[in-house]
Every structure is written in structure tokens, then in C-alpha cells.
Amino acid sequence: MKTRITELLGIRHPIVQGGMHYVGFAEMAAAVSNAGGLGIITGLTQGTPEKLAAEIARCKTMTDKPFGVNLTFLPAVTPPDYAGLIDVIVDSGVKVVETAGNNPQKWLPKLKDADIKIIHKCTAVRHALKAEAIGCDAVSVDGFECGGHPGEDDVPNFILLPRAAEELKVPFLASGGMADGRSLVAALALGADGMNMGTRFMATQEAPVHPNVKQALVNASELDTRLIMRPLRNTERVLVNAGVERLIAKEKELGDKLQFADIAEEVAGVYPRIMRDGDMDAGGWSCGMVAGLIHDVPTVQELIDRIMAEAEAILRQRLRQFEEA
């Protein structure tokens, strides 16, 4: 299935694995790339340029296919060594970077000079147009259904994707709510050039997360996510658990007096406890509504093969029958 995204990234299938904190390690990225998609290592999970260099080198021992690195630009008291991380990406020969968070403009010249393709993750058409204007090669359009940070506009993909298609000239990925062949065909029908999956890839054999996390995704329905940190205008969609319910109770109690420090216990530093140790009540971890469509834990190869077979069947059979009618 050739699209502008497969052509741009040099991949077989129009499926990209989004950068996920404490999930985007070499095992995950290599498995997706080997299966014909684009795997992505999460830069900030590695933390330092040295650790990122080691993870990229490790990924290269597992795949000879293209893979990328995610860099999320966040305001911080002590910011990560972004310049050092970018030097490592350039020096290692990685050819795709997924950027997210704040405007990546100041970092683009060095990446573009190295012929690296940049996909910026956006939650609004206006942000996507800005990414296009500053020179990003593609964007990932993130609907309200998505796990993690859906922005503050609350526009779901049935509206956001066709709006993006009306406005953008660069290729774009549908992100949020993507799980199977139906998702891919719908994304293409709404104007996207492929799809970006996060939560669905966590429930795979190769995902380097605790079995409790994978089981939680299989057990969850589409009703089991919650939005946290709305009062701080840093909204995040997470899977509900005891820690999240404690956090929501604090938000209700404190109202507009809420400060990050009040909920830090349920947010800061919880990822290693959940993803590595399997402490499922530690606090908030990013999870999309798409959990309701996750019913098994296949290998990445099985998942991607299944998606492409489903998509082809829909295009050749289900949609063709209306043509004949």
C-alpha cells in the first residue's frame, strides 16, 4: 500500500509507532520496523545523549530497516540536553525524527541539514499549519481520543482529520483511536496518508512493558480512560486506576486552587513503577480510548499483518460491494 507517508519514510506499510515514555525502547522500534512500519525510540526516556546513542546502536543490531527517534520539547526547570540528543541523532544516521510538545523550529536547521525527515505531532489544525510553515516534512494529527496529551480543543478525529486534509499540503498521519484495518481505511478515507499507533502497540509480545500493563489494556473498555490535569491546561488521557481516582478527587476538592505539586505524587516519576514494575495503581499513565478495541497480545508482525489484511479486505470486498450495488 503506497501512500505519501510510505514514500517519504521509505517503509512498506503506512503505519508508524508513536513515541511512548518507557515503551519506545529498541525492542519496540525494531519490531515495528521489521514488520514493515516505522518504529520509534523515545528520546527523553533514554534521558542523556550517551544513553540515546547506546539505544540507537542496540536498535541497529535488531533491524536494518528505517526507524526514528521521538523528541518531545517540554518546559522544564532543568531542560534535557536537547542539543546533545540532536547531535547523537545526526551522528548516528537516524533518518526520521518525531517531534512533539513545543515548537521545534530552533532545532530544525541541524536536522534538515542532515536530511532527516521531521514529523511533528499536533492536536489542532492551526498547529499543523505552523509545523508545515516552519518546514516539517509531515505531521501527525492527534484527535481527542488519543492517549497522552490531546490538547485543549477536544476535537475528535472524525472532524480533525478532514479539516487537516482541507488545509495541509504535507502528508499527515492519523493519530488517536487507531487499532486495526478499519482504523487505517477510515484514516485514508478521511484524508490521512497513514496512521500512528501508540496504545495498541503496547499490547504486543515485544512491547518492553510489564505483563500487568498488557493485561490492563486487554481488560479495559473504551469507557476506562480519564482526563487529568485539565485545570492546569495540561490535559492528559490516562487509564483509570486507584492513583488516578485519588488525583481526580484532589482536582475536584481544590478546584481552581490546584497546583501541580498537589498531584505530583500521582504523576511525577510513575512511569518506571508502572511500565517496569507493574504497579498498576501508581498513578496516571497515557492510554487512549482505543483500549476498548484491544482484545489480545499478538506479536508486532502478527498485528501489522492482520491490519494490512483487514484493510485490504475492506477495500476489496466491503467497499466494492457498494460500488456494484
Coordinates of C-alpha atoms in Angstrom, one line a residue:
M1 CA 0.0 0.0 0.0
K2 CA 1.8 3.1 -1.2
T3 CA 1.0 6.5 0.2
R4 CA 2.9 9.7 0.5
I5 CA 4.0 8.5 4.0
T6 CA 5.4 5.2 2.8
E7 CA 7.3 7.1 0.1
L8 CA 8.6 9.8 2.4
L9 CA 9.8 7.4 5.1
G10 CA 10.9 4.5 3.0
I11 CA 8.6 2.0 4.7
R12 CA 6.4 -0.8 3.4
H13 CA 3.2 -0.1 5.3
P14 CA 1.7 3.3 6.3
I15 CA 1.9 2.5 10.0
V16 CA 4.1 4.5 12.5
Q17 CA 4.6 3.6 16.1
G18 CA 4.4 6.8 18.2
G19 CA 7.0 7.7 20.8
M20 CA 5.9 6.4 24.2
H21 CA 7.5 7.1 27.5
Y22 CA 9.2 4.0 28.9
V23 CA 7.8 1.9 26.0
G24 CA 9.9 3.2 23.0
F25 CA 13.0 1.2 23.5
A26 CA 15.0 -0.6 20.8
E27 CA 12.9 -3.8 21.1
M28 CA 9.7 -2.0 20.3
A29 CA 11.1 0.2 17.5
A30 CA 12.9 -2.7 15.8
A31 CA 9.9 -5.0 15.9
V32 CA 7.7 -2.4 14.2
S33 CA 10.3 -1.6 11.6
N34 CA 10.9 -5.2 10.9
A35 CA 7.2 -5.7 10.3
G36 CA 7.1 -3.0 7.7
G37 CA 6.1 0.0 9.7
L38 CA 8.3 2.8 11.2
G39 CA 9.4 2.1 14.8
I40 CA 10.4 5.0 17.1
I41 CA 12.8 5.2 20.0
T42 CA 11.6 7.7 22.7
G43 CA 14.5 10.1 23.2
L44 CA 13.5 11.5 26.6
T45 CA 13.1 8.0 28.1
Q46 CA 16.8 7.4 27.4
G47 CA 17.5 10.8 29.2
T48 CA 21.1 11.5 28.2
P49 CA 22.8 11.7 24.8
E50 CA 25.1 8.8 25.8
K51 CA 22.1 6.5 26.6
L52 CA 20.3 7.5 23.4
A53 CA 23.4 6.7 21.4
A54 CA 23.6 3.3 23.0
E55 CA 19.9 2.6 22.4
I56 CA 20.1 3.6 18.7
A57 CA 23.2 1.3 18.4
R58 CA 21.2 -1.5 20.0
C59 CA 18.3 -1.0 17.7
K60 CA 20.6 -1.2 14.7
T61 CA 21.6 -4.7 15.8
M62 CA 18.0 -5.7 15.7
T63 CA 16.8 -4.2 12.4
D64 CA 18.3 -3.0 9.1
K65 CA 15.1 -1.1 8.3
P66 CA 14.4 2.6 8.9
F67 CA 13.5 3.7 12.4
G68 CA 13.1 7.1 14.1
V69 CA 13.6 8.9 17.3
N70 CA 10.9 10.9 19.2
L71 CA 11.9 14.2 20.8
T72 CA 9.3 15.9 23.0
F73 CA 10.1 19.5 23.7
L74 CA 8.7 20.4 27.2
P75 CA 9.2 23.3 29.5
A76 CA 11.3 22.2 32.4
V77 CA 13.3 23.7 35.4
T78 CA 16.3 21.7 34.1
P79 CA 15.7 21.0 30.4
P80 CA 17.1 17.9 28.9
D81 CA 20.3 18.3 26.8
Y82 CA 18.3 18.7 23.5
A83 CA 21.4 19.9 21.6
G84 CA 23.3 16.8 22.7
L85 CA 20.4 14.5 21.8
I86 CA 20.1 16.0 18.4
D87 CA 23.9 15.6 17.8
V88 CA 23.5 11.9 18.6
I89 CA 20.6 11.6 16.2
V90 CA 22.5 13.3 13.4
D91 CA 25.8 11.4 14.1
S92 CA 24.0 8.0 14.3
G93 CA 22.4 8.3 10.8
V94 CA 18.8 8.1 12.0
K95 CA 16.7 9.5 9.2
V96 CA 13.3 10.3 10.9
V97 CA 12.5 12.3 14.0
E98 CA 9.1 12.6 15.5
T99 CA 8.8 15.9 17.4
A100 CA 6.1 16.8 19.9
G101 CA 5.3 19.4 22.6
N102 CA 6.6 22.9 22.0
N103 CA 7.5 24.4 18.6
P104 CA 10.6 22.6 17.4
Q105 CA 11.7 25.4 15.0
K106 CA 15.0 26.2 16.6
W107 CA 16.2 22.6 16.2
L108 CA 15.1 22.1 12.6
P109 CA 18.1 23.5 10.7
K110 CA 20.5 21.0 12.1
L111 CA 18.1 18.1 11.4
K112 CA 17.2 19.3 7.9
D113 CA 20.9 19.7 7.0
A114 CA 21.4 16.0 7.8
D115 CA 18.5 15.1 5.5
I116 CA 16.4 13.9 8.4
K117 CA 12.6 13.8 7.9
I118 CA 10.6 15.6 10.6
I119 CA 7.1 14.5 11.7
H120 CA 5.6 16.9 14.2
K121 CA 2.7 15.7 16.4
C122 CA -0.2 18.2 16.6
T123 CA -3.6 18.4 18.2
A124 CA -5.0 21.2 16.2
V125 CA -5.1 22.2 12.5
R126 CA -3.6 25.6 13.4
H127 CA -0.6 23.8 15.0
A128 CA -0.3 21.5 12.0
L129 CA -0.2 24.5 9.6
K130 CA 2.5 26.1 11.7
A131 CA 4.5 22.9 11.6
E132 CA 4.2 22.9 7.8
A133 CA 5.2 26.5 7.6
I134 CA 8.4 26.0 9.6
G135 CA 9.5 23.2 7.3
C136 CA 8.3 19.9 8.9
D137 CA 8.0 17.2 6.3
A138 CA 4.9 15.6 7.7
V139 CA 2.6 16.0 10.7
S140 CA 0.8 13.5 13.0
V141 CA -2.7 14.8 13.7
D142 CA -3.8 13.7 17.2
G143 CA -7.5 13.6 17.9
F144 CA -9.3 13.9 21.2
E145 CA -9.5 10.1 21.5
C146 CA -5.7 9.8 21.9
G147 CA -3.8 8.6 24.9
G148 CA -1.5 11.2 26.4
H149 CA -2.0 14.9 25.7
P150 CA -5.0 15.7 23.4
G151 CA -4.6 19.4 23.7
E152 CA -7.5 21.6 24.9
D153 CA -9.8 21.9 21.9
D154 CA -11.5 18.4 22.3
V155 CA -11.9 17.8 18.6
P156 CA -12.2 14.1 17.7
N157 CA -10.7 12.6 14.5
F158 CA -13.9 12.4 12.5
I159 CA -13.7 16.2 12.3
L160 CA -10.0 16.9 12.8
L161 CA -8.7 14.6 10.0
P162 CA -10.8 16.0 7.2
R163 CA -10.1 19.5 8.4
A164 CA -6.4 18.8 8.3
A165 CA -6.9 17.4 4.8
E166 CA -8.6 20.6 3.7
E167 CA -5.7 22.8 4.9
L168 CA -2.4 20.9 4.7
K169 CA -0.1 20.3 1.8
V170 CA 2.3 18.0 3.6
P171 CA 1.5 14.3 4.2
F172 CA -0.1 13.6 7.6
L173 CA -0.8 10.6 9.9
A174 CA -4.0 9.9 11.8
S175 CA -3.2 9.5 15.5
G176 CA -5.6 8.7 18.3
G177 CA -8.1 5.8 18.2
M178 CA -6.0 3.8 15.7
A179 CA -6.0 0.0 16.2
D180 CA -6.8 -2.2 13.2
G181 CA -7.5 -2.4 9.5
R182 CA -10.8 -0.4 9.9
S183 CA -8.8 2.4 11.5
L184 CA -6.4 2.5 8.6
V185 CA -9.0 2.5 5.9
A186 CA -11.0 5.2 7.8
A187 CA -7.9 7.3 8.2
L188 CA -7.2 7.1 4.5
A189 CA -10.8 7.9 3.7
L190 CA -10.7 11.0 5.9
G191 CA -7.6 12.3 4.0
A192 CA -4.7 11.0 6.0
D193 CA -1.7 9.2 4.4
G194 CA -1.3 6.6 7.2
M195 CA -1.8 6.1 10.9
N196 CA 0.2 6.5 14.1
M197 CA -0.5 3.9 16.8
G198 CA 0.7 4.1 20.4
T199 CA -1.6 2.3 22.9
R200 CA -2.3 -0.6 20.5
F201 CA 1.5 -1.3 20.2
M202 CA 1.8 -1.6 24.0
A203 CA -0.3 -4.7 23.9
T204 CA 2.2 -6.7 21.8
Q205 CA 4.6 -9.5 22.7
E206 CA 7.7 -7.3 22.0
A207 CA 6.5 -4.3 24.0
P208 CA 9.1 -3.9 26.8
V209 CA 6.5 -3.3 29.5
H210 CA 5.3 -5.3 32.5
P211 CA 2.7 -8.1 31.7
N212 CA 0.3 -6.3 34.1
V213 CA 0.2 -3.3 31.6
K214 CA -0.7 -5.5 28.7
Q215 CA -3.4 -7.3 30.7
A216 CA -4.8 -4.0 31.8
L217 CA -5.2 -2.9 28.2
V218 CA -6.9 -6.2 27.2
N219 CA -9.3 -5.9 30.2
A220 CA -10.1 -2.2 29.6
S221 CA -13.1 -0.9 27.7
E222 CA -13.5 2.3 25.8
L223 CA -15.0 3.8 29.0
D224 CA -11.9 3.3 31.2
T225 CA -9.9 6.3 30.4
R226 CA -10.0 9.6 32.3
L227 CA -8.8 13.2 31.5
I228 CA -6.5 14.5 34.2
M229 CA -4.7 17.9 34.7
R230 CA -7.5 19.8 32.9
P231 CA -7.4 22.6 35.5
L232 CA -3.7 23.1 34.7
R233 CA -4.3 23.2 31.0
N234 CA -2.0 20.2 30.6
T235 CA -4.8 17.7 29.9
E236 CA -3.7 14.0 29.7
R237 CA -5.8 11.0 28.8
V238 CA -4.9 8.1 31.1
L239 CA -6.2 4.7 32.1
V240 CA -8.3 4.8 35.3
N241 CA -6.8 3.2 38.4
A242 CA -6.7 3.9 42.2
G243 CA -4.0 6.5 41.8
V244 CA -5.9 8.3 39.0
E245 CA -9.1 8.3 41.2
R246 CA -7.1 9.9 44.1
L247 CA -5.8 12.5 41.7
I248 CA -9.3 13.4 40.3
A249 CA -10.6 13.7 43.9
K250 CA -7.9 16.2 44.6
E251 CA -8.7 18.2 41.4
K252 CA -12.4 18.3 42.5
E253 CA -11.6 19.3 46.0
L254 CA -9.1 22.0 45.2
G255 CA -10.8 23.5 42.1
D256 CA -9.0 26.5 40.7
K257 CA -6.5 26.5 43.6
L258 CA -5.0 23.2 42.2
Q259 CA -1.2 23.3 41.7
F260 CA 1.0 20.7 40.1
A261 CA 2.6 20.0 43.5
D262 CA -0.8 18.8 44.8
I263 CA -0.9 15.9 42.3
A264 CA 2.8 15.3 41.8
E265 CA 2.6 12.0 43.8
E266 CA 0.2 10.5 41.2
V267 CA 2.0 11.9 38.1
A268 CA 5.7 12.6 38.6
G269 CA 8.0 9.6 38.2
V270 CA 5.2 7.0 38.0
Y271 CA 6.2 5.5 34.6
P272 CA 9.0 3.2 35.8
R273 CA 6.8 2.0 38.6
I274 CA 4.0 1.1 36.1
M275 CA 5.8 0.1 32.9
R276 CA 8.8 -1.7 34.6
D277 CA 7.4 -2.9 37.9
G278 CA 3.7 -3.4 37.0
D279 CA 2.4 -1.3 39.9
M280 CA -0.9 -0.6 38.2
D281 CA -2.3 1.8 40.8
A282 CA 0.7 4.1 41.0
G283 CA -0.9 6.9 39.1
G284 CA -1.6 8.3 35.6
W285 CA -0.2 6.7 32.5
S286 CA -1.1 7.6 29.0
C287 CA -3.7 5.4 27.4
G288 CA -6.1 6.0 24.5
M289 CA -9.8 5.2 24.3
V290 CA -8.6 2.6 21.7
A291 CA -8.1 0.3 24.7
G292 CA -11.7 -0.8 24.0
L293 CA -10.5 -2.3 20.7
I294 CA -7.6 -4.3 22.2
H295 CA -8.6 -7.9 22.8
D296 CA -5.2 -9.8 22.5
V297 CA -1.4 -9.5 22.8
P298 CA -0.1 -10.6 19.4
T299 CA 3.5 -10.2 18.1
V300 CA 4.0 -6.9 16.3
Q301 CA 4.4 -8.8 13.0
E302 CA 1.1 -10.6 13.5
L303 CA -0.6 -7.3 14.4
I304 CA 0.7 -5.4 11.4
D305 CA 0.0 -8.3 9.0
R306 CA -3.5 -8.5 10.4
I307 CA -4.1 -4.8 10.0
M308 CA -3.0 -4.8 6.4
A309 CA -5.0 -7.9 5.6
E310 CA -8.1 -6.4 7.2
A311 CA -7.6 -3.1 5.3
E312 CA -7.2 -4.9 2.0
A313 CA -10.4 -7.0 2.6
I314 CA -12.4 -3.8 3.5
L315 CA -11.1 -2.1 0.3
R316 CA -11.6 -5.0 -2.0
Q317 CA -14.8 -6.6 -0.6
R318 CA -16.9 -4.4 1.8
L319 CA -16.5 -1.2 -0.1
R320 CA -16.5 -2.8 -3.6
Q321 CA -20.0 -4.3 -2.8
F322 CA -21.5 -0.8 -2.6
E323 CA -19.9 0.1 -6.0
E324 CA -21.6 -2.9 -7.6
A325 CA -24.9 -2.2 -5.9

